[in-house]
């Protein structure tokens, strides 16, 4: 007999907070913000950047539309394989974004929506980092309504443009960000 899980046997009697060890209470069920930010952190683990792993999740009506992580374009060698151009040139974080083989997580999430014909107007972005100025401009024009983030980013222009556009910025405390 296969040890594959059928839904009734594996999930049917599972407590609402997830499986608990005998004698223990089930884990607390996460709220929506925590849930989507944890997914963004999981997505970031796919990153191929040697400097910073970033994950992004676009969400509308509590449904995931697309995800993205930072790394080289499809089919091209990435920095884990060939090294980081920015490290070789000593480019500081938050500067000279064009000197990088990779796309940012937010860019990849928006591109995935375009590739698959998914409207992201009015969606929320959950991202492990506050977007840079390049991503901020793209997110403004894509009609993103709110940005939830865990950590800041060394690009004040991005933050000021998002503020000027009226996009709400929500730092989720305890989600991998600074205190």
CSV table of C-alpha atoms in Angstrom, one decimal:
chain,number,residue,atom,x,y,z
A,1,UNK,CA,0.0,0.0,0.0
A,2,UNK,CA,1.2,3.5,-0.8
A,3,UNK,CA,2.1,5.8,2.0
A,4,UNK,CA,0.6,8.7,0.1
A,5,UNK,CA,-1.8,10.7,2.2
A,6,UNK,CA,-5.5,10.7,1.4
A,7,UNK,CA,-7.4,13.9,2.5
A,8,UNK,CA,-9.7,12.1,5.0
A,9,UNK,CA,-6.9,10.3,6.8
A,10,UNK,CA,-4.4,13.2,6.9
A,11,UNK,CA,-6.5,16.3,7.2
A,12,UNK,CA,-10.0,15.2,8.1
A,13,UNK,CA,-9.6,15.2,11.9
A,14,UNK,CA,-6.8,17.9,12.1
A,15,UNK,CA,-7.5,20.6,14.7
A,16,UNK,CA,-8.0,24.1,13.4
A,17,UNK,CA,-4.6,25.4,14.5
A,18,UNK,CA,-2.7,22.5,12.9
A,19,UNK,CA,-1.6,19.2,14.2
A,20,UNK,CA,-0.6,19.1,17.9
A,21,UNK,CA,1.5,16.6,19.7
A,22,UNK,CA,-0.4,14.4,22.2
A,23,UNK,CA,-1.2,16.5,25.3
A,24,UNK,CA,-0.3,19.8,23.6
A,25,UNK,CA,-2.6,22.6,22.4
A,26,UNK,CA,-2.7,23.2,18.7
A,27,UNK,CA,-0.5,26.0,17.3
A,28,UNK,CA,-2.2,29.4,17.1
A,29,UNK,CA,-3.8,30.1,13.7
A,30,UNK,CA,-2.0,33.0,12.0
A,31,UNK,CA,-3.8,36.1,11.0
A,32,UNK,CA,-3.9,37.0,7.3
A,33,UNK,CA,-1.0,39.5,7.4
A,34,UNK,CA,1.3,37.0,9.3
A,35,UNK,CA,0.2,34.2,6.9
A,36,UNK,CA,1.0,36.1,3.7
A,37,UNK,CA,4.3,37.5,5.1
A,38,UNK,CA,5.4,34.0,6.1
A,39,UNK,CA,4.8,33.0,2.5
A,40,UNK,CA,6.9,35.9,1.3
A,41,UNK,CA,9.7,34.7,3.6
A,42,UNK,CA,9.3,31.2,2.2
A,43,UNK,CA,9.4,32.6,-1.4
A,44,UNK,CA,12.6,34.5,-0.5
A,45,UNK,CA,14.3,31.2,0.1
A,46,UNK,CA,14.3,30.6,-3.7
A,47,UNK,CA,16.4,33.7,-4.3
A,48,UNK,CA,19.7,33.4,-6.2
A,49,UNK,CA,21.1,36.7,-4.9
A,50,UNK,CA,24.3,36.4,-2.9
A,51,UNK,CA,23.6,39.7,-1.0
A,52,UNK,CA,20.0,39.6,0.0
A,53,UNK,CA,17.1,37.1,-0.3
A,54,UNK,CA,13.8,38.9,-1.0
A,55,UNK,CA,10.4,37.4,-1.5
A,56,UNK,CA,7.2,39.1,-2.7
A,57,UNK,CA,3.5,38.0,-2.7
A,58,UNK,CA,0.7,39.9,-4.5
A,59,UNK,CA,-2.6,39.3,-2.8
A,60,UNK,CA,-6.2,40.4,-3.6
A,61,UNK,CA,-9.3,39.5,-1.6
A,62,UNK,CA,-7.2,37.2,0.6
A,63,UNK,CA,-6.1,35.2,-2.5
A,64,UNK,CA,-2.5,34.9,-3.7
A,65,UNK,CA,-2.2,36.3,-7.3
A,66,UNK,CA,1.5,35.8,-7.9
A,67,UNK,CA,4.8,35.5,-6.1
A,68,UNK,CA,8.3,36.6,-7.0
A,69,UNK,CA,11.9,36.4,-5.6
A,70,UNK,CA,15.1,38.2,-6.6
A,71,UNK,CA,17.3,36.5,-9.2
A,72,UNK,CA,18.5,36.4,-12.8
A,73,UNK,CA,16.0,36.2,-15.7
A,74,UNK,CA,14.8,32.8,-16.7
A,75,UNK,CA,17.4,30.6,-18.4
A,76,UNK,CA,20.3,32.8,-17.5
A,77,UNK,CA,23.2,32.0,-15.2
A,78,UNK,CA,22.6,33.4,-11.8
A,79,UNK,CA,25.0,35.0,-9.2
A,80,UNK,CA,25.2,31.8,-7.1
A,81,UNK,CA,26.8,30.2,-10.2
A,82,UNK,CA,28.9,33.0,-11.6
A,83,UNK,CA,29.4,35.5,-8.8
A,84,UNK,CA,27.9,38.9,-8.1
A,85,UNK,CA,28.7,41.8,-10.4
A,86,UNK,CA,27.8,44.3,-7.6
A,87,UNK,CA,30.2,42.7,-5.2
A,88,UNK,CA,33.0,42.7,-7.8
A,89,UNK,CA,32.4,46.4,-8.5
A,90,UNK,CA,31.8,47.3,-4.7
A,91,UNK,CA,28.4,48.8,-5.4
A,92,UNK,CA,26.7,49.7,-2.1
A,93,UNK,CA,23.2,48.4,-1.4
A,94,UNK,CA,20.4,50.7,-2.7
A,95,UNK,CA,22.5,52.3,-5.4
A,96,UNK,CA,23.1,51.7,-9.1
A,97,UNK,CA,20.4,49.1,-9.5
A,98,UNK,CA,21.2,48.7,-13.2
A,99,UNK,CA,24.5,47.1,-12.3
A,100,UNK,CA,22.9,43.7,-11.5
A,101,UNK,CA,22.0,40.6,-13.4
A,102,UNK,CA,19.0,40.0,-11.2
A,103,UNK,CA,15.4,41.2,-11.1
A,104,UNK,CA,13.9,42.2,-7.8
A,105,UNK,CA,11.2,40.1,-6.2
A,106,UNK,CA,8.6,42.8,-6.7
A,107,UNK,CA,9.5,43.0,-10.4
A,108,UNK,CA,9.2,39.2,-10.8
A,109,UNK,CA,5.8,39.2,-9.1
A,110,UNK,CA,4.5,41.9,-11.4
A,111,UNK,CA,6.0,40.1,-14.5
A,112,UNK,CA,4.3,36.8,-13.5
A,113,UNK,CA,1.0,38.6,-13.4
A,114,UNK,CA,1.6,40.0,-16.9
A,115,UNK,CA,2.7,36.7,-18.2
A,116,UNK,CA,-0.4,34.9,-17.0
A,117,UNK,CA,-2.9,37.7,-17.6
A,118,UNK,CA,-3.7,38.4,-14.0
A,119,UNK,CA,-4.8,41.9,-13.0
A,120,UNK,CA,-3.1,43.2,-9.9
A,121,UNK,CA,-4.8,46.6,-9.7
A,122,UNK,CA,-5.9,47.2,-6.1
A,123,UNK,CA,-3.8,44.3,-4.8
A,124,UNK,CA,-1.7,44.3,-1.7
A,125,UNK,CA,2.0,43.5,-1.8
A,126,UNK,CA,3.6,41.5,1.0
A,127,UNK,CA,7.4,41.8,0.7
A,128,UNK,CA,10.3,40.9,2.9
A,129,UNK,CA,11.8,44.3,2.2
A,130,UNK,CA,10.5,47.8,1.5
A,131,UNK,CA,10.7,48.3,-2.3
A,132,UNK,CA,13.5,50.3,-4.0
A,133,UNK,CA,12.7,53.4,-6.1
A,134,UNK,CA,12.6,51.3,-9.4
A,135,UNK,CA,10.1,48.8,-7.9
A,136,UNK,CA,8.1,51.7,-6.2
A,137,UNK,CA,7.6,53.3,-9.6
A,138,UNK,CA,6.4,50.0,-11.1
A,139,UNK,CA,4.1,49.3,-8.2
A,140,UNK,CA,2.6,52.7,-8.4
A,141,UNK,CA,1.8,52.4,-12.1
A,142,UNK,CA,0.5,48.8,-11.5
A,143,UNK,CA,-2.1,50.2,-9.1
A,144,UNK,CA,-0.9,48.4,-5.9
A,145,UNK,CA,-3.0,49.7,-3.0
A,146,UNK,CA,-1.0,48.8,0.0
A,147,UNK,CA,2.5,47.4,0.8
A,148,UNK,CA,3.2,45.3,3.8
A,149,UNK,CA,6.9,44.8,4.5
A,150,UNK,CA,9.2,43.3,7.2
A,151,UNK,CA,12.5,45.2,6.8
A,152,UNK,CA,13.5,48.6,5.4
A,153,UNK,CA,15.7,49.2,2.4
A,154,UNK,CA,18.5,51.8,1.8
A,155,UNK,CA,16.5,53.8,-0.8
A,156,UNK,CA,14.6,56.8,0.7
A,157,UNK,CA,13.4,57.9,-2.8
A,158,UNK,CA,11.3,54.7,-3.1
A,159,UNK,CA,9.6,55.4,0.3
A,160,UNK,CA,9.0,59.0,-0.6
A,161,UNK,CA,7.5,58.2,-4.0
A,162,UNK,CA,5.2,55.6,-2.4
A,163,UNK,CA,4.1,58.2,0.2
A,164,UNK,CA,3.5,60.8,-2.5
A,165,UNK,CA,1.4,58.3,-4.5
A,166,UNK,CA,-0.8,57.6,-1.4
A,167,UNK,CA,0.2,53.9,-1.1
A,168,UNK,CA,-0.1,52.8,2.5
A,169,UNK,CA,3.1,51.3,3.9
A,170,UNK,CA,2.6,48.8,6.7
A,171,UNK,CA,5.6,47.5,8.6
A,172,UNK,CA,4.8,44.2,10.1
A,173,UNK,CA,6.6,44.0,13.5
A,174,UNK,CA,8.0,40.7,14.4
A,175,UNK,CA,8.2,39.5,10.8
A,176,UNK,CA,11.9,39.6,10.3
A,177,UNK,CA,12.2,43.4,10.3
A,178,UNK,CA,14.2,45.7,12.4
A,179,UNK,CA,12.9,46.5,15.9
